């Protein structure tokens, strides 16, 4: 019924509890989850979790804010993307949090390495025909600008993908949608101080929306502050249902169908 489009089940705090989490998912009718890779060093564990369980899938990528890790080449990403159950390239993107050209320390201008890393991931997505999983935090329209620079325009040759755990403005959401991307919402949507984000969620078309936990982070109300896991994704769906005056089942059906269209249609077409 529900699909968690973004979680980190290979991280130690969740990997150690995987049998209990899978049981909780089944009870909550969360039938599938996409396990996200954040470093090449982590990829074997992410891939093992996905290949070991029929309801789980994997990605390959290096998070934009990870420093001191193996820098991915185009070949690194393309090679791993060809493995079974790897559906997407990412998590990738830009993270400028705390870097607003402040005095002292690093500034946005110092983060060209993030932009170069993002460009490599975009190339890999276009080479493999797999969608991008994009992380953007305090980066405004820069991710959209780099996608356009790389030729992403929503046409048949575009890789497409999803802006995950969306927290940017409605203007950024509009620009992402114009490029053919999906928008995914996390437990942040349930937070008391997230009205601006709820306004964005009310605007995004249902046929371009995904839901996620980003677990072990960002547990939704009523579990805020606790360790998150995919069995909590129905709380995100409930918030969307309430915002839009829809039955919970309709949100589950729509977001799961969107997951199929974005991540699984390309797999089927390549078979």
Coordinates of C-alpha atoms in Angstrom, one line a residue:
X1 CA 0.0 0.0 0.0
X2 CA 2.6 2.6 1.1
X3 CA 6.1 3.1 -0.4
X4 CA 9.0 4.7 1.4
X5 CA 10.9 6.3 -1.4
X6 CA 14.0 7.3 0.7
X7 CA 15.5 5.6 3.7
X8 CA 18.9 4.5 5.1
X9 CA 18.4 1.0 6.3
X10 CA 22.1 0.1 6.0
X11 CA 23.0 2.7 8.6
X12 CA 24.1 0.9 11.8
X13 CA 21.2 2.2 14.0
X14 CA 18.7 0.6 11.5
X15 CA 20.7 -2.3 10.1
X16 CA 20.9 -3.9 13.6
X17 CA 17.1 -3.8 13.8
X18 CA 16.2 -4.9 10.3
X19 CA 14.0 -7.9 11.2
X20 CA 11.9 -5.8 13.6
X21 CA 11.7 -2.9 11.1
X22 CA 10.5 -5.2 8.4
X23 CA 7.9 -6.6 10.7
X24 CA 6.7 -3.1 11.6
X25 CA 6.6 -2.2 7.9
X26 CA 4.4 -5.2 7.1
X27 CA 2.0 -4.2 10.0
X28 CA 1.9 -0.6 8.8
X29 CA 1.2 -1.8 5.2
X30 CA 4.5 -0.3 4.0
X31 CA 5.2 -2.7 1.2
X32 CA 8.4 -1.3 -0.4
X33 CA 11.3 1.0 0.4
X34 CA 14.2 2.4 -1.5
X35 CA 17.5 2.2 0.4
X36 CA 19.7 5.2 -0.3
X37 CA 23.5 5.1 -0.7
X38 CA 25.6 8.1 0.6
X39 CA 29.2 7.0 0.0
X40 CA 30.9 4.5 -2.2
X41 CA 32.3 2.9 0.9
X42 CA 28.7 2.3 2.1
X43 CA 27.4 0.9 -1.2
X44 CA 28.2 -2.8 -0.6
X45 CA 26.1 -2.7 2.6
X46 CA 23.3 -0.8 0.9
X47 CA 23.3 -3.2 -2.0
X48 CA 23.3 -6.3 0.3
X49 CA 20.3 -5.0 2.2
X50 CA 18.4 -4.5 -1.0
X51 CA 19.3 -7.8 -2.7
X52 CA 18.6 -9.7 0.5
X53 CA 15.0 -8.6 0.8
X54 CA 12.3 -8.7 -2.0
X55 CA 10.6 -5.4 -0.9
X56 CA 13.8 -3.3 -0.8
X57 CA 15.8 -1.6 -3.5
X58 CA 19.0 0.4 -3.7
X59 CA 20.7 3.5 -5.2
X60 CA 24.3 4.4 -5.7
X61 CA 25.8 7.9 -5.0
X62 CA 27.8 10.1 -2.7
X63 CA 25.9 12.7 -0.6
X64 CA 26.9 16.3 -1.4
X65 CA 27.9 17.1 2.2
X66 CA 30.2 14.0 2.7
X67 CA 33.9 15.0 2.7
X68 CA 36.9 12.8 3.2
X69 CA 35.3 9.9 1.3
X70 CA 36.1 8.2 -2.0
X71 CA 35.2 10.7 -4.7
X72 CA 33.0 9.0 -7.3
X73 CA 34.0 8.9 -11.0
X74 CA 31.5 8.5 -13.8
X75 CA 32.7 4.9 -14.2
X76 CA 32.3 4.2 -10.5
X77 CA 28.6 5.2 -10.6
X78 CA 27.8 3.6 -14.0
X79 CA 29.4 0.3 -13.0
X80 CA 27.4 0.0 -9.7
X81 CA 24.2 1.3 -11.3
X82 CA 24.2 -1.8 -13.6
X83 CA 24.0 -4.2 -10.6
X84 CA 20.7 -5.9 -9.7
X85 CA 18.1 -3.9 -7.8
X86 CA 19.9 -0.5 -8.2
X87 CA 17.2 1.8 -9.4
X88 CA 18.7 5.3 -9.2
X89 CA 21.8 7.6 -9.0
X90 CA 22.1 9.4 -5.7
X91 CA 21.8 10.7 -3.2
X92 CA 23.4 13.7 -4.8
X93 CA 22.8 17.4 -5.1
X94 CA 23.9 20.5 -3.2
X95 CA 23.9 21.3 0.5
X96 CA 24.7 25.0 1.4
X97 CA 23.4 24.9 5.0
X98 CA 25.4 27.3 7.1
X99 CA 27.3 28.5 4.1
X100 CA 25.4 31.6 3.2
X101 CA 28.6 33.6 2.4
X102 CA 29.2 34.0 6.1
X103 CA 32.2 35.9 7.4
X104 CA 35.0 33.5 8.3
X105 CA 34.9 29.7 7.5
X106 CA 33.7 28.3 4.2
X107 CA 31.4 30.1 1.9
X108 CA 29.2 29.0 -1.0
X109 CA 32.0 30.0 -3.3
X110 CA 34.2 27.3 -1.7
X111 CA 31.8 24.5 -2.5
X112 CA 32.6 24.1 -6.2
X113 CA 33.6 20.5 -5.3
X114 CA 30.0 19.9 -4.5
X115 CA 28.9 21.2 -7.8
X116 CA 31.5 19.1 -9.6
X117 CA 30.3 16.0 -7.8
X118 CA 26.7 16.8 -8.7
X119 CA 27.7 17.2 -12.4
X120 CA 29.3 13.7 -12.3
X121 CA 26.1 12.2 -10.9
X122 CA 24.0 13.9 -13.5
X123 CA 26.3 12.5 -16.2
X124 CA 25.9 9.0 -14.7
X125 CA 22.1 9.3 -14.7
X126 CA 22.0 10.3 -18.3
X127 CA 24.5 7.6 -19.3
X128 CA 22.6 4.8 -17.5
X129 CA 19.0 6.1 -18.0
X130 CA 18.4 5.9 -14.3
X131 CA 16.7 8.8 -12.4
X132 CA 18.5 11.1 -9.9
X133 CA 17.8 11.3 -6.2
X134 CA 18.5 14.9 -5.4
X135 CA 19.3 16.4 -2.0
X136 CA 19.0 20.1 -1.8
X137 CA 19.4 22.1 1.4
X138 CA 19.6 25.9 1.5
X139 CA 20.8 25.8 -2.1
X140 CA 17.9 27.8 -3.6
X141 CA 17.8 27.4 -7.4
X142 CA 21.4 26.3 -7.9
X143 CA 20.5 22.5 -8.3
X144 CA 18.0 23.5 -11.0
X145 CA 20.5 25.6 -12.7
X146 CA 23.1 22.8 -12.8
X147 CA 20.4 20.4 -14.2
X148 CA 19.6 22.8 -16.9
X149 CA 23.3 23.3 -17.7
X150 CA 23.6 19.5 -18.1
X151 CA 20.7 19.4 -20.5
X152 CA 17.9 18.3 -18.2
X153 CA 14.8 19.9 -19.6
X154 CA 12.1 17.3 -19.2
X155 CA 12.6 16.0 -22.7
X156 CA 12.9 12.4 -23.7
X157 CA 16.7 12.4 -23.2
X158 CA 16.5 13.7 -19.7
X159 CA 17.3 11.5 -16.7
X160 CA 14.7 13.0 -14.5
X161 CA 14.4 12.0 -10.8
X162 CA 13.1 13.3 -7.5
X163 CA 14.0 16.2 -5.2
X164 CA 13.9 14.3 -1.9
X165 CA 13.0 15.6 1.5
X166 CA 11.9 18.8 -0.1
X167 CA 12.3 21.9 2.1
X168 CA 12.9 24.6 -0.5
X169 CA 10.4 27.2 -1.8
X170 CA 7.4 26.9 -4.0
X171 CA 9.4 28.7 -6.8
X172 CA 12.1 25.9 -6.6
X173 CA 9.4 23.3 -6.6
X174 CA 7.8 24.8 -9.7
X175 CA 11.2 24.9 -11.5
X176 CA 11.9 21.2 -10.6
X177 CA 8.4 20.2 -11.8
X178 CA 9.0 22.1 -15.1
X179 CA 12.1 20.0 -15.6
X180 CA 10.0 16.8 -15.2
X181 CA 11.1 16.0 -11.6
X182 CA 9.1 14.6 -8.8
X183 CA 8.9 16.1 -5.3
X184 CA 9.2 14.0 -2.2
X185 CA 8.0 15.0 1.3
X186 CA 9.3 13.6 4.6
X187 CA 8.2 13.8 8.3
X188 CA 9.1 17.5 8.3
X189 CA 5.7 18.0 6.8
X190 CA 4.1 17.1 10.1
X191 CA 6.2 19.5 12.2
X192 CA 4.4 22.4 13.9
X193 CA 6.6 25.1 12.3
X194 CA 6.4 23.7 8.8
X195 CA 3.4 25.6 7.5
X196 CA 5.3 27.0 4.5
X197 CA 6.3 23.5 3.5
X198 CA 2.7 22.3 3.8
X199 CA 1.7 25.1 1.5
X200 CA 4.2 23.7 -1.1
X201 CA 2.8 20.2 -0.6
X202 CA -0.7 21.5 -1.2
X203 CA 0.5 22.9 -4.5
X204 CA 2.5 20.0 -5.9
X205 CA 0.4 17.8 -8.2
X206 CA -0.5 14.4 -6.8
X207 CA 0.9 12.7 -9.9
X208 CA 4.3 14.2 -9.2
X209 CA 4.6 13.5 -5.5
X210 CA 6.4 10.9 -3.4
X211 CA 6.6 10.2 0.3
X212 CA 9.5 9.2 2.4
X213 CA 11.0 8.9 5.9
X214 CA 14.7 9.7 5.3
X215 CA 15.0 7.4 8.3
X216 CA 16.8 7.1 10.7
X217 CA 16.3 10.9 10.6
X218 CA 13.3 13.2 10.8
X219 CA 10.7 11.0 12.5
X220 CA 7.2 12.5 11.9
X221 CA 4.9 13.6 14.7
X222 CA 4.0 11.8 17.0
X223 CA 7.5 10.2 17.0
X224 CA 9.5 13.4 16.4
X225 CA 12.9 13.2 18.1
X226 CA 13.0 9.4 18.0
X227 CA 14.8 7.1 15.6
X228 CA 12.8 7.0 12.4
X229 CA 12.1 3.9 10.2
X230 CA 10.0 3.2 7.1
X231 CA 7.0 2.0 9.1
X232 CA 6.3 5.7 9.9
X233 CA 5.8 6.8 6.3
X234 CA 2.0 6.5 6.6
X235 CA 2.1 9.6 9.0
X236 CA 3.5 11.6 6.1
X237 CA 0.8 10.3 3.8
X238 CA -1.8 11.2 6.5
X239 CA -0.6 14.8 6.6
X240 CA -0.9 15.0 2.8
X241 CA -4.4 13.5 2.9
X242 CA -5.5 16.0 5.5
X243 CA -4.0 18.9 3.5
X244 CA -5.8 17.9 0.3
X245 CA -9.0 16.5 1.6
X246 CA -8.3 13.0 0.2
X247 CA -8.7 9.6 1.7
X248 CA -5.4 8.1 3.0
X249 CA -5.7 5.2 0.6
X250 CA -5.8 7.6 -2.3
X251 CA -2.5 9.2 -1.2
X252 CA -0.9 5.7 -0.7
X253 CA -2.1 4.6 -4.2
X254 CA -1.0 7.7 -6.0
X255 CA 2.5 8.0 -4.4
X256 CA 3.1 4.3 -4.9
X257 CA 2.1 4.5 -8.6
X258 CA 4.4 7.5 -8.9
X259 CA 7.3 5.4 -7.5
X260 CA 6.6 2.7 -10.0
X261 CA 6.5 5.2 -12.9
X262 CA 9.8 7.0 -11.8
X263 CA 11.9 4.1 -10.6
X264 CA 10.5 0.9 -12.0
X265 CA 9.3 1.8 -15.5
X266 CA 12.8 2.4 -16.7
X267 CA 13.8 -1.0 -15.4
X268 CA 10.9 -2.7 -17.2
X269 CA 11.6 -0.9 -20.4
X270 CA 15.2 -2.0 -20.4
X271 CA 14.3 -5.7 -19.8

